[in-house]
Short mmCIF file of C-alpha atoms and ligand atoms in Angstrom, two decimals:
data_model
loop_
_atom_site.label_atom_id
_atom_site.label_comp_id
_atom_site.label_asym_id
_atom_site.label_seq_id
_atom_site.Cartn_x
_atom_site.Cartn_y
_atom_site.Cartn_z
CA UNK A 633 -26.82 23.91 7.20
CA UNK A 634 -27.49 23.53 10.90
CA UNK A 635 -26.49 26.70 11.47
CA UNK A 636 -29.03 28.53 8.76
CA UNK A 637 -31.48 26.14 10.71
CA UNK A 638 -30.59 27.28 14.20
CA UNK A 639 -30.78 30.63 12.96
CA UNK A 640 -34.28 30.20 11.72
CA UNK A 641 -35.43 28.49 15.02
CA UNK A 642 -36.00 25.57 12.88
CA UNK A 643 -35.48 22.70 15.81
CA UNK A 644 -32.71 19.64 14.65
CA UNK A 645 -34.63 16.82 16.33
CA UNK A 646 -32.19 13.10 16.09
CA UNK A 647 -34.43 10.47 14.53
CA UNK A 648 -35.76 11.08 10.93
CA UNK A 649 -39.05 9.80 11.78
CA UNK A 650 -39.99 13.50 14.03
CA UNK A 651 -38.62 15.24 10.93
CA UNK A 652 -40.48 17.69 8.62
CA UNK A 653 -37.32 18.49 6.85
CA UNK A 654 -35.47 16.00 5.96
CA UNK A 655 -31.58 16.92 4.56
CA UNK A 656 -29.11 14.10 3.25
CA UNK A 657 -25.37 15.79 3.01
CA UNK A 658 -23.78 13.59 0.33
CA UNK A 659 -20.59 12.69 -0.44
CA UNK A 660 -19.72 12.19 -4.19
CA UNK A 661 -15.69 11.66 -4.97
CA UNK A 662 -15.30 8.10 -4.58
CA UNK A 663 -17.37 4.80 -5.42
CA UNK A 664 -18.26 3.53 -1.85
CA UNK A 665 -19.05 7.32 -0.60
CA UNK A 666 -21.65 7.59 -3.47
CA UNK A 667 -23.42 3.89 -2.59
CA UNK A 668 -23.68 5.26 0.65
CA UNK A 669 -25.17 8.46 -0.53
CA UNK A 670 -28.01 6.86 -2.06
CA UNK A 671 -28.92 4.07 0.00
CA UNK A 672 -29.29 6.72 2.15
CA UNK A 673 -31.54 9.15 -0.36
CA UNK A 674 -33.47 6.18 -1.08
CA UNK A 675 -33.80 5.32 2.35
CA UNK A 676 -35.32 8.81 3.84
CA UNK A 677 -37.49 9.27 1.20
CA UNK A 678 -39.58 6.24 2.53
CA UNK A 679 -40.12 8.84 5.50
CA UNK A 680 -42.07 11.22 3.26
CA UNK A 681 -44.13 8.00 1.76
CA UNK A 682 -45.12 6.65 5.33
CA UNK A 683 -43.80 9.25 7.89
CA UNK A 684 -44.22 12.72 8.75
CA UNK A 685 -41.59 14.10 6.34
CA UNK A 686 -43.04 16.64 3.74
CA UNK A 687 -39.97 17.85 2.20
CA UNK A 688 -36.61 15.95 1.38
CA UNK A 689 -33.36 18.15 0.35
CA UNK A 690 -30.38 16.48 -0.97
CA UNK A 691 -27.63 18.63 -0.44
CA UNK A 692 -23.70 18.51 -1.14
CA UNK A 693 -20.94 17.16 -3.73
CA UNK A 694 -23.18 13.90 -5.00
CA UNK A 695 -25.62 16.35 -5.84
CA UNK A 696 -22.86 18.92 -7.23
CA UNK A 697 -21.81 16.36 -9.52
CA UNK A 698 -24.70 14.63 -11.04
CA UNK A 699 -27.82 17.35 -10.41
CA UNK A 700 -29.29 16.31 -13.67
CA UNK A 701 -29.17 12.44 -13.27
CA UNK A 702 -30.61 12.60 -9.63
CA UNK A 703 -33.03 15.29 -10.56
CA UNK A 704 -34.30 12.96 -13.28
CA UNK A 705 -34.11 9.93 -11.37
CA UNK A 706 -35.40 11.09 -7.71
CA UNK A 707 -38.80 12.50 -7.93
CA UNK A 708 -39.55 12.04 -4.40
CA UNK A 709 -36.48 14.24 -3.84
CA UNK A 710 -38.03 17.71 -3.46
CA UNK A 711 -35.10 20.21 -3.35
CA UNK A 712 -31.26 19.41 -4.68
CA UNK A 713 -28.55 21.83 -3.14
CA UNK A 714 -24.66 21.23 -4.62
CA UNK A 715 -21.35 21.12 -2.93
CA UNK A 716 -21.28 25.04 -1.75
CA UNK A 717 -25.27 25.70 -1.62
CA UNK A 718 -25.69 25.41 2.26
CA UNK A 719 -26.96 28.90 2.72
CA UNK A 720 -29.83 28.07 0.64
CA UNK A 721 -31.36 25.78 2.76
CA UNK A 722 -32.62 28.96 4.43
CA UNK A 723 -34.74 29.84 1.18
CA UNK A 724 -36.02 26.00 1.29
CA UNK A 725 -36.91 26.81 4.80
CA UNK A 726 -38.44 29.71 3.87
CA UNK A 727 -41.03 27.28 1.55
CA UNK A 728 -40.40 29.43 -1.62
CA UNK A 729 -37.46 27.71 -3.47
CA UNK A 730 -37.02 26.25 -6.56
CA UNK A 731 -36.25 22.28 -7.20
CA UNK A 732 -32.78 22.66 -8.12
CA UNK A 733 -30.77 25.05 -6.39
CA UNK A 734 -27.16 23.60 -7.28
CA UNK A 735 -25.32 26.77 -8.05
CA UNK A 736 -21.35 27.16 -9.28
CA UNK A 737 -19.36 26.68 -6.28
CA UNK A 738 -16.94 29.39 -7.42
CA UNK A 739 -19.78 31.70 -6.03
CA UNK A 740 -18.91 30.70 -2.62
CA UNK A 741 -16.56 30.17 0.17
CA UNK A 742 -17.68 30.23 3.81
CA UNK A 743 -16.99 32.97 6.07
CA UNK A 744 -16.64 33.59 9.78
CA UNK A 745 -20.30 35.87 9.50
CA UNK A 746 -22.38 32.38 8.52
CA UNK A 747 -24.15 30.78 10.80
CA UNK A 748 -22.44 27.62 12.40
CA UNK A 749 -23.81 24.63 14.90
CA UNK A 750 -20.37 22.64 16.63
CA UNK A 751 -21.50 19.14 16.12
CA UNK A 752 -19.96 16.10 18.07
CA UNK A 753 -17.71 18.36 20.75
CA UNK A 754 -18.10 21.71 21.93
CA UNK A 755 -14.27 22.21 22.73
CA UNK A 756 -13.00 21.39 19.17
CA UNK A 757 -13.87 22.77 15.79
CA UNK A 758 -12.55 22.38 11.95
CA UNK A 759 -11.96 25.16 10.29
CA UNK A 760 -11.94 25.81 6.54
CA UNK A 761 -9.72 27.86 5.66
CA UNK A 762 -10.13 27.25 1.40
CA UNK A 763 -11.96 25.84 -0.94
CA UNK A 764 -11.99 24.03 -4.01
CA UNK A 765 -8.44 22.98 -5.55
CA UNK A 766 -6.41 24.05 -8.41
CA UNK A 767 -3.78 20.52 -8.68
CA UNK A 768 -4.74 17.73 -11.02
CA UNK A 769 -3.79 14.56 -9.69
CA UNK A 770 -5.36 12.10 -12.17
CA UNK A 771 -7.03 9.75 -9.58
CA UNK A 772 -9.15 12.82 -7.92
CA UNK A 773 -12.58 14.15 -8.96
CA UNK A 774 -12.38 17.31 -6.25
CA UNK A 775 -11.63 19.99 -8.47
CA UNK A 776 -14.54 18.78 -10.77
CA UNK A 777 -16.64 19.39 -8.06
CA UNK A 778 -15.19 21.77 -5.67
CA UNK A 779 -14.20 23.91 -8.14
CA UNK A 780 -10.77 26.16 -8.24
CA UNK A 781 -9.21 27.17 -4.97
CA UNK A 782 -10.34 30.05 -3.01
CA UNK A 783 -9.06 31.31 0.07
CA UNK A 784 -10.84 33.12 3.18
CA UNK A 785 -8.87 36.40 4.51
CA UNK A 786 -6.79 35.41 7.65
CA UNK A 787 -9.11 37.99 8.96
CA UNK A 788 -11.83 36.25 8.12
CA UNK A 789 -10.33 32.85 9.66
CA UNK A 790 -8.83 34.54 12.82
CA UNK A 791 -11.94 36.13 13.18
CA UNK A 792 -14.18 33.43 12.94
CA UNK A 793 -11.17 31.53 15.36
CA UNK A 794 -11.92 33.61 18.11
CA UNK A 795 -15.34 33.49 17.79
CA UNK A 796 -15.44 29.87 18.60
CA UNK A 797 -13.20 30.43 21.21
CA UNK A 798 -15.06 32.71 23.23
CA UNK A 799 -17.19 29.87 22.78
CA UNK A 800 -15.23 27.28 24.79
CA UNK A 801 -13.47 25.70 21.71
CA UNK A 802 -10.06 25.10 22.31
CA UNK A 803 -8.39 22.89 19.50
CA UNK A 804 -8.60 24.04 15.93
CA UNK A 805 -8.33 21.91 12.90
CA UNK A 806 -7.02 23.62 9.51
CA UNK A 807 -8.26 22.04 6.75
CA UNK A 808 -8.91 22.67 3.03
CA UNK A 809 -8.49 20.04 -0.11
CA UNK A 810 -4.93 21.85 -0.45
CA UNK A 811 -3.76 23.23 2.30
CA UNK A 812 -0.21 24.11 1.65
CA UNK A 813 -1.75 25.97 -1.22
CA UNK A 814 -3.42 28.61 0.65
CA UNK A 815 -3.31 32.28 -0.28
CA UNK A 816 -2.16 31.78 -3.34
CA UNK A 817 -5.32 33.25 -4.96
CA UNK A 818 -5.63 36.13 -2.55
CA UNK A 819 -4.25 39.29 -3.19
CA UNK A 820 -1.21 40.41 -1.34
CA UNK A 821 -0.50 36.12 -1.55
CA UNK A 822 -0.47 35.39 1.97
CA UNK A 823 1.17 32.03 3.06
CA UNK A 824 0.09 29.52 5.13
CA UNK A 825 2.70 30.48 7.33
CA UNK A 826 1.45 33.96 7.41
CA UNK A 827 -1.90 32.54 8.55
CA UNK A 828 -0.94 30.17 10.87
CA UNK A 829 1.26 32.31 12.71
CA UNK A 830 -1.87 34.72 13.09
CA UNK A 831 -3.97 31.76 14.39
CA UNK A 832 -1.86 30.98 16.92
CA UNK A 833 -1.79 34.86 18.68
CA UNK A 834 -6.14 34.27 18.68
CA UNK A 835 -6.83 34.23 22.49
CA UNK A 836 -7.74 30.53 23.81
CA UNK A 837 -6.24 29.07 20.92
CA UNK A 838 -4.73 26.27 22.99
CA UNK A 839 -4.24 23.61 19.84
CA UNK A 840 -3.98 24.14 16.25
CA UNK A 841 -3.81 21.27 14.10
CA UNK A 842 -2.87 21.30 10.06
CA UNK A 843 -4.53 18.82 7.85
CA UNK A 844 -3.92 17.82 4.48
CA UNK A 845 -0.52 19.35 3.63
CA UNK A 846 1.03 18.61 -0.09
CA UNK A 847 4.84 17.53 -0.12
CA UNK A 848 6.16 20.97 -1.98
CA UNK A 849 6.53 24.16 -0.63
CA UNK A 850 6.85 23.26 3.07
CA UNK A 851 8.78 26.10 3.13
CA UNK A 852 10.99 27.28 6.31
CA UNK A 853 8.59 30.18 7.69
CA UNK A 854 5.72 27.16 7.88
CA UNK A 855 8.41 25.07 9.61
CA UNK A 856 9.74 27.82 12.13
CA UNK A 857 5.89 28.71 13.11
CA UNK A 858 5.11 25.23 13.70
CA UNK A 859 8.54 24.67 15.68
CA UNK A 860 8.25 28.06 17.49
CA UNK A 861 4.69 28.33 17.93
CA UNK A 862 3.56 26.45 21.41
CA UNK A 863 0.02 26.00 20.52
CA UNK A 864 0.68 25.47 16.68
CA UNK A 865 1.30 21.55 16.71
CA UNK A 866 4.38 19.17 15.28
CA UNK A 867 1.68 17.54 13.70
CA UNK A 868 2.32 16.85 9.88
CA UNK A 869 -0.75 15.13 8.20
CA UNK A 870 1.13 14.46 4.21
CA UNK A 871 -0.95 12.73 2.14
CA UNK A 872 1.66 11.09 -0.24
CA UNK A 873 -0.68 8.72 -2.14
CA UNK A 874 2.28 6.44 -3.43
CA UNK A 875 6.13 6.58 -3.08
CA UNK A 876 6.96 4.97 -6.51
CA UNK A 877 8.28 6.90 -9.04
CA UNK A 878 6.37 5.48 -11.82
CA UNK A 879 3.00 5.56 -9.92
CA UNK A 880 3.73 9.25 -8.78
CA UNK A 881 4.42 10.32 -12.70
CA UNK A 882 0.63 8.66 -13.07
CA UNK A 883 -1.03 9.89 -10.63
CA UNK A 884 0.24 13.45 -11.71
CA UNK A 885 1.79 14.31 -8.52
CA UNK A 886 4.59 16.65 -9.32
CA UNK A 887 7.50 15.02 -7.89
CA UNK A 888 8.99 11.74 -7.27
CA UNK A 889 9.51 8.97 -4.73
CA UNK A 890 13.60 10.87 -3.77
CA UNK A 891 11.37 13.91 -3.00
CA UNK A 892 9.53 12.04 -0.30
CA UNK A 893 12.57 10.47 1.68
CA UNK A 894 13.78 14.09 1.62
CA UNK A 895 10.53 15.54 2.87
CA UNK A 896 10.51 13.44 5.94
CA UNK A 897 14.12 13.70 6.55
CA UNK A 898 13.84 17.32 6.77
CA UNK A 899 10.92 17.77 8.77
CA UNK A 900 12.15 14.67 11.17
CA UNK A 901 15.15 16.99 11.64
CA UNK A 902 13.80 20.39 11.66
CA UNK A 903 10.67 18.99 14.28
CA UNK A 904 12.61 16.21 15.83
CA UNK A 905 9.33 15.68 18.10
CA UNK A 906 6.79 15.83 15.21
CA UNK A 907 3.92 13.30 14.87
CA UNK A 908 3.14 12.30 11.24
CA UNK A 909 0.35 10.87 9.63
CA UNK A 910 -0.39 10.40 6.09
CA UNK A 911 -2.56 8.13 3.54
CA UNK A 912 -1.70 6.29 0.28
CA UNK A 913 -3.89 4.90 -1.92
CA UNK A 914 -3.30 0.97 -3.58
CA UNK A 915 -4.57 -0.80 -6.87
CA UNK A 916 -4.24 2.84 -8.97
CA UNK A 917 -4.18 1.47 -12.19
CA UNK A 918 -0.89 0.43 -13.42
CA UNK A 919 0.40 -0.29 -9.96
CA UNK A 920 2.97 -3.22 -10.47
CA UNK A 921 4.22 -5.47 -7.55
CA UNK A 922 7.37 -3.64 -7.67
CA UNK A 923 5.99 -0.48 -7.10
CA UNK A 924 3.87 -1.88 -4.40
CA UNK A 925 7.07 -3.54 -2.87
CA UNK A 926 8.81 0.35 -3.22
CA UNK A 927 5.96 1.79 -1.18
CA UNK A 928 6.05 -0.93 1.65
CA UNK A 929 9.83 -0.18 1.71
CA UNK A 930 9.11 3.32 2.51
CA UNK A 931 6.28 2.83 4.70
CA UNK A 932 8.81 0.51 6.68
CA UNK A 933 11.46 2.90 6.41
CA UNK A 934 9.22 6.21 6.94
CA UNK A 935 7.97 4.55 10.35
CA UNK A 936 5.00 7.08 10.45
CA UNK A 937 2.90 7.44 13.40
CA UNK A 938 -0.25 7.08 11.35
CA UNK A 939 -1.31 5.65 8.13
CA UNK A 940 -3.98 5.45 6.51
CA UNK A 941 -4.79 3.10 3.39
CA UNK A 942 -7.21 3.82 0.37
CA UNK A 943 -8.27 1.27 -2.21
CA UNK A 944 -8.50 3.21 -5.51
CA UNK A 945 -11.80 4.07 -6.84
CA UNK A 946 -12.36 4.49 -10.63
CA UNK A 947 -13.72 7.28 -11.28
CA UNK A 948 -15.33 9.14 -14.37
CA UNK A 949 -13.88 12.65 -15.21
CA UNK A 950 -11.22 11.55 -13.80
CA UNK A 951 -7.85 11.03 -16.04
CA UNK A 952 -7.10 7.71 -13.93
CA UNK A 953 -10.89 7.35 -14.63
CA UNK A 954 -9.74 6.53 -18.69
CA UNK A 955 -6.89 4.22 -17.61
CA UNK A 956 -6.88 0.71 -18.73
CA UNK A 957 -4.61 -1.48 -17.00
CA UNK A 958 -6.68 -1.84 -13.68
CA UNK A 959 -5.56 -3.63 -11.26
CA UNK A 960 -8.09 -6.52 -10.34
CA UNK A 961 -9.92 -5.50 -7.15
CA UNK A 962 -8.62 -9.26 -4.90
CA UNK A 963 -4.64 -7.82 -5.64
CA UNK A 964 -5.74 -4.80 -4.13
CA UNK A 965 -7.49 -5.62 -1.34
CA UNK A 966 -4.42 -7.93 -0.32
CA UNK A 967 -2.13 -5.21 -1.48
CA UNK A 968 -4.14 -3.13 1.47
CA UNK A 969 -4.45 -5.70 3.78
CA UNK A 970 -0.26 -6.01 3.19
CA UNK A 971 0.07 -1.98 4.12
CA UNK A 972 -1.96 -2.27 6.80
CA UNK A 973 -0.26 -5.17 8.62
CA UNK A 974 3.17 -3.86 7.93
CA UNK A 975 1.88 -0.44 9.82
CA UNK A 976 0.24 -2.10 12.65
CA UNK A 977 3.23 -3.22 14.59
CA UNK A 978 5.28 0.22 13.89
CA UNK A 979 1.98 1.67 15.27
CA UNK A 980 2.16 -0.64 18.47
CA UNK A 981 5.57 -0.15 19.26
CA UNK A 982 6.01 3.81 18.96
CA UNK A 983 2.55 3.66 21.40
CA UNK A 984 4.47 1.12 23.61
CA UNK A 985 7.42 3.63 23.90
CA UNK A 986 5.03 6.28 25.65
CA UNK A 987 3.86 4.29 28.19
CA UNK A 988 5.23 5.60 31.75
CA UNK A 989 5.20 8.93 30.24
CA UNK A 990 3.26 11.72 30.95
CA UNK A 991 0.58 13.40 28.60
CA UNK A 992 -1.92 16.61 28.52
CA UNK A 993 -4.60 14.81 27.54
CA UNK A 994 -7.69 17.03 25.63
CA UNK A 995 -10.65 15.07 27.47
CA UNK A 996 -13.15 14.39 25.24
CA UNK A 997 -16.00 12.67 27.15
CA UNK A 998 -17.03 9.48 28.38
CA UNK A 999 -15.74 6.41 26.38
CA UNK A 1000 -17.75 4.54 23.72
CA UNK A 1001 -16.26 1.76 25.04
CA UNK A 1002 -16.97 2.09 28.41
CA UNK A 1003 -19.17 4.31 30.74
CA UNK A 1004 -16.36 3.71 33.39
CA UNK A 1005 -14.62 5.47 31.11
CA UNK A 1006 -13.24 8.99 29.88
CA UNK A 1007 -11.49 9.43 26.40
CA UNK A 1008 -9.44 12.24 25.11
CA UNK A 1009 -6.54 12.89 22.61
CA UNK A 1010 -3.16 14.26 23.50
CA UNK A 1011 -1.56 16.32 20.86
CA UNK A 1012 -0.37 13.35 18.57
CA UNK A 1013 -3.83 12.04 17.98
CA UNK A 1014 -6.15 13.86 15.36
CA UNK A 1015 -10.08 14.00 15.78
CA UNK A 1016 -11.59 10.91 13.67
CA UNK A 1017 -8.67 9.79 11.96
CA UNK A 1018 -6.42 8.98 15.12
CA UNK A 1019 -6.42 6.71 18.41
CA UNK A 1020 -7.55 7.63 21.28
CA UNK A 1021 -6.36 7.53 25.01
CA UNK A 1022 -9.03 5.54 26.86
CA UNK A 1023 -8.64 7.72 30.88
CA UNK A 1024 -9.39 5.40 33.90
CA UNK A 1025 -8.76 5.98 37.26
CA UNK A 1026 -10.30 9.38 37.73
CA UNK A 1027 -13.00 12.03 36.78
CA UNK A 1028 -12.37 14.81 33.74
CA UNK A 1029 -15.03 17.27 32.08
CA UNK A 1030 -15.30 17.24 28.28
CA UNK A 1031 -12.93 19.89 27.08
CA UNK A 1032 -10.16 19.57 30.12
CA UNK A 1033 -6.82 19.41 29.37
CA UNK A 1034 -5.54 16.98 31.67
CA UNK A 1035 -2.23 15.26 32.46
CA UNK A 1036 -2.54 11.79 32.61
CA UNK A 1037 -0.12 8.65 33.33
CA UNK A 1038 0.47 6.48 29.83
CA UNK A 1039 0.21 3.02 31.79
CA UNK A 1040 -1.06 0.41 28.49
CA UNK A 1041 -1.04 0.92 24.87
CA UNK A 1042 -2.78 -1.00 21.90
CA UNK A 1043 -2.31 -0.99 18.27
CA UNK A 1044 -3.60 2.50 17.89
CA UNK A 1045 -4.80 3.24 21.16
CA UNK A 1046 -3.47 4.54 24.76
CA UNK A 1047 -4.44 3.93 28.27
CA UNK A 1048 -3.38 6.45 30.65
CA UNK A 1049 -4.40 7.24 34.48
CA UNK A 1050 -5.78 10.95 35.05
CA UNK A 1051 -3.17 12.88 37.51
CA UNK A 1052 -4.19 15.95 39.62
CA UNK A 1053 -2.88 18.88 39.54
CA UNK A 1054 0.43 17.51 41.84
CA UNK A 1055 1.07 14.70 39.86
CA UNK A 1056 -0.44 11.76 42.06
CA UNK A 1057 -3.16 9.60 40.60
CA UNK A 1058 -7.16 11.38 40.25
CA UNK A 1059 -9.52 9.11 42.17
CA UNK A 1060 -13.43 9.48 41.79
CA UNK A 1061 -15.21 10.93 44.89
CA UNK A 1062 -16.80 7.88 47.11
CA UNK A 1063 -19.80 6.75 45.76
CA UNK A 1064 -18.48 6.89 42.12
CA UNK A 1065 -15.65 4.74 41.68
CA UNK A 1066 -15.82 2.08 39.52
CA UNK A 1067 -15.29 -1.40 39.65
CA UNK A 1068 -11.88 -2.06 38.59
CA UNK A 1069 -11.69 -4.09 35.39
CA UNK A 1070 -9.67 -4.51 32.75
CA UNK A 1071 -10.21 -2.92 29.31
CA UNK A 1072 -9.94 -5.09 26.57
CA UNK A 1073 -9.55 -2.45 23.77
CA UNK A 1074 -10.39 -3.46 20.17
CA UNK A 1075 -7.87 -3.99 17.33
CA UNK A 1076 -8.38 -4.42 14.08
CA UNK A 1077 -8.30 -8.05 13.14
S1 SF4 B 1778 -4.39 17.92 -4.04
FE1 SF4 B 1778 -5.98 16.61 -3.09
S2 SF4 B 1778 -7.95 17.55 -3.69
FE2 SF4 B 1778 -6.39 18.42 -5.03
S3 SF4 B 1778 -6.43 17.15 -6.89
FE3 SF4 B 1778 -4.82 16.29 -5.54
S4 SF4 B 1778 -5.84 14.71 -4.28
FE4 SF4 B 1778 -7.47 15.99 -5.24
#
């Protein structure tokens, strides 16, 4: 959507008070994600009461999945787009659209000839390589409203690859809601290996990342590109939900807990260097301290390098959704709390083990903690999800890769010294070096 606005030398501006055009993206699949969504709604439509604002456009998968609640309930909302409408905020633009303009997503799926604004970073990009998703875990309302998968040509991705690239981006994300599933609906069924290994020959293509994998068909051309590939990253991002049988069979996963030991035994020994992250979700109904205490096993036993932790949301449409043996919300906010604290130290320690070793760091700017500060990623760390290494001692442009010193590490964080080009320390041309001082780096209580 900033793209068709860009292209119609609409100007972005920041702050919703210099706005005409107002647009709230929404998210819709999960309780908290919704709140948010219309605290929000409610609270930019004060801008058309009192402000400058003469239109307000609601746009994305809150929209997609209640048009005809909101559109009853949101008069001051002018324009509703759903989940895979973005190119319509050109007609809205235009002045000549209708109210509701939430269309089937089916209809679409992005390609490399839209119009696209990089937000945050200029040097790193997601791309999306599929929509919608044909699996039916019970807990998730996606395929409600992102509709059945549907792939872009790896033309189309490679294509649109390279175009970012001659535009200075440098790390590529992979993402879909499925992404081991790609292809599958094309014709000719090409794999994700197939596509990934025609990523990675895109000029400039320095980093590609792969999100959101599914624990089945990780099949041995995906593991040989990854392992062979330079620039294609032993970075596995699994979400695996749960790791007890009986909570797997609910939450209509397609395998059980056995499966996942084997999955990361594999991969540990077919990528012996790989960095793995995944998410699980707690309080699904049904969830029993034992299963809980089987997950925690694994989690202790998996030792991933990131974790994330999900409290279940019940939602409608949903098969979890008509489940009746919830689990009260105070069980699973300890049984998160629980996760979280068993992960913490595994995090600590495998970020202990790097320090004294040295990283390409991807510098991302100056640090939000500090402006004393640079921060990048190396390889291990994802955009958003991950840590971060904080860089002192040194200067670095955004979008640098940079090989830096690992001298102090946190729970989830790094601390590393920018090196030149022959190894010894960076220091900051006279006039700009910094006080020393120490960082205190924030952990989650
Ligand atoms: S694979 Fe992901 S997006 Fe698809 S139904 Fe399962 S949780 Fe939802």
């Amino acid at each position: 959507m900033l793209g068709v606005s860009d292209a119609m030398k609409w100007q972005v501006v920041s702050a919703p008070d210099e706005a005409d055009v107002i647009v709230v993206n929404t998210c819709g699949f999960i309780g908290p994600a919704k709140e948010e969504s219309i605290d929000t709604i409610l609270e930019m439509g004060r801008y058309k009461e009192e402000g400058r604002c003469e239109r307000l456009v609601v746009a994305g998968c809150l929209s997609q999945r209640y048009a005809d609640a909101m559109s009853d309930e949101m008069p001051e909302v002018d324009h509703f787009l759903g989940s895979s409408d973005m190119l319509k905020l050109g007609r809205v633009l235009e002045g000549e659209a209708a109210r509701m303009l939430v269309g089937n997503p089916a209809d679409y799926v992005m390609a490399a000839a839209d119009p696209r604004r990089l937000t945050q970073s200029s040097h790193r990009a997601f791309i999306k390589i599929a929509e919608g998703c044909n699996r039916t875990c019970s807990f998730c309302a996606i395929p409600g409203i992102r509709g059945k998968q549907r792939s872009r040509s790896v033309e189309d991705i490679c294509l649109e690859v390279a175009k970012l690239s001659e535009r200075g981006v440098v790390e590529f994300n992979l993402v879909s809601q499925d992404t081991i599933g790609y292809g599958r609906d094309l014709d000719g069924r090409p794999t994700l290996a197939d596509l990934v290994g025609a990523v990675s020959q895109v000029e400039g293509a320095r980093w590609i990342r792969l999100h959101y994998l599914y624990p089945e068909s990780l099949t041995d051309p995906l593991i040989s590109v990854i392992r062979d590939q330079p620039n294609v990253l032993p970075y596995i991002d699994l979400p695996l939900q749960h790791a007890s049988d009986a909570m797997l069979r609910r939450m209509r996963r397609g395998h059980g807990g056995k499966r996942l030991y084997r999955v990361v035994e594999r991969l540990r020994e077919a990528l012996p260097d790989m960095v793995f992250r995944t998410t699980f979700i707690v309080g699904h109904p049904g969830e029993t301290e034992e299963d809980f205490e089987e997950l925690m096993a694994f989690v202790k036993w998996a030792e991933f390098d990131h974790v994330g932790v999900f409290l279940y949301s019940h939602e409608e449409d949903t098969l979890s959704g008509e489940m009746e043996d919830l689990v009260p919300d105070e069980v699973a906010r300890r049984r998160h709390r629980k996760l979280m604290s068993l992960q913490r130290p595994i995090s600590r320690r495998k970020l202990r083990e790097r320090i004294g070793e040295e990283l390409e760091v991807l510098v991302d700017g100056v640090s939000d903690e500090s402006d004393f500060l640079m921060e990048g990623r190396w390889w291990g760390q994802a955009p958003e999800v991950d840590g971060k290494v904080y860089l002192a001692n040194g200067t670095a442009q955004a979008g640098e890769f940079r090989q830096s010193l690992v001298t102090a590490a946190a729970d989830y964080d790094l601390v590393a010294d920018l090196l030149t080009a022959d190894g010894a320390h960076d220091s900051p041309p006279d006039g700009l070096r910094p006080p020393r001082r120490r960082v205190q780096l924030k952990t989650v209580p």
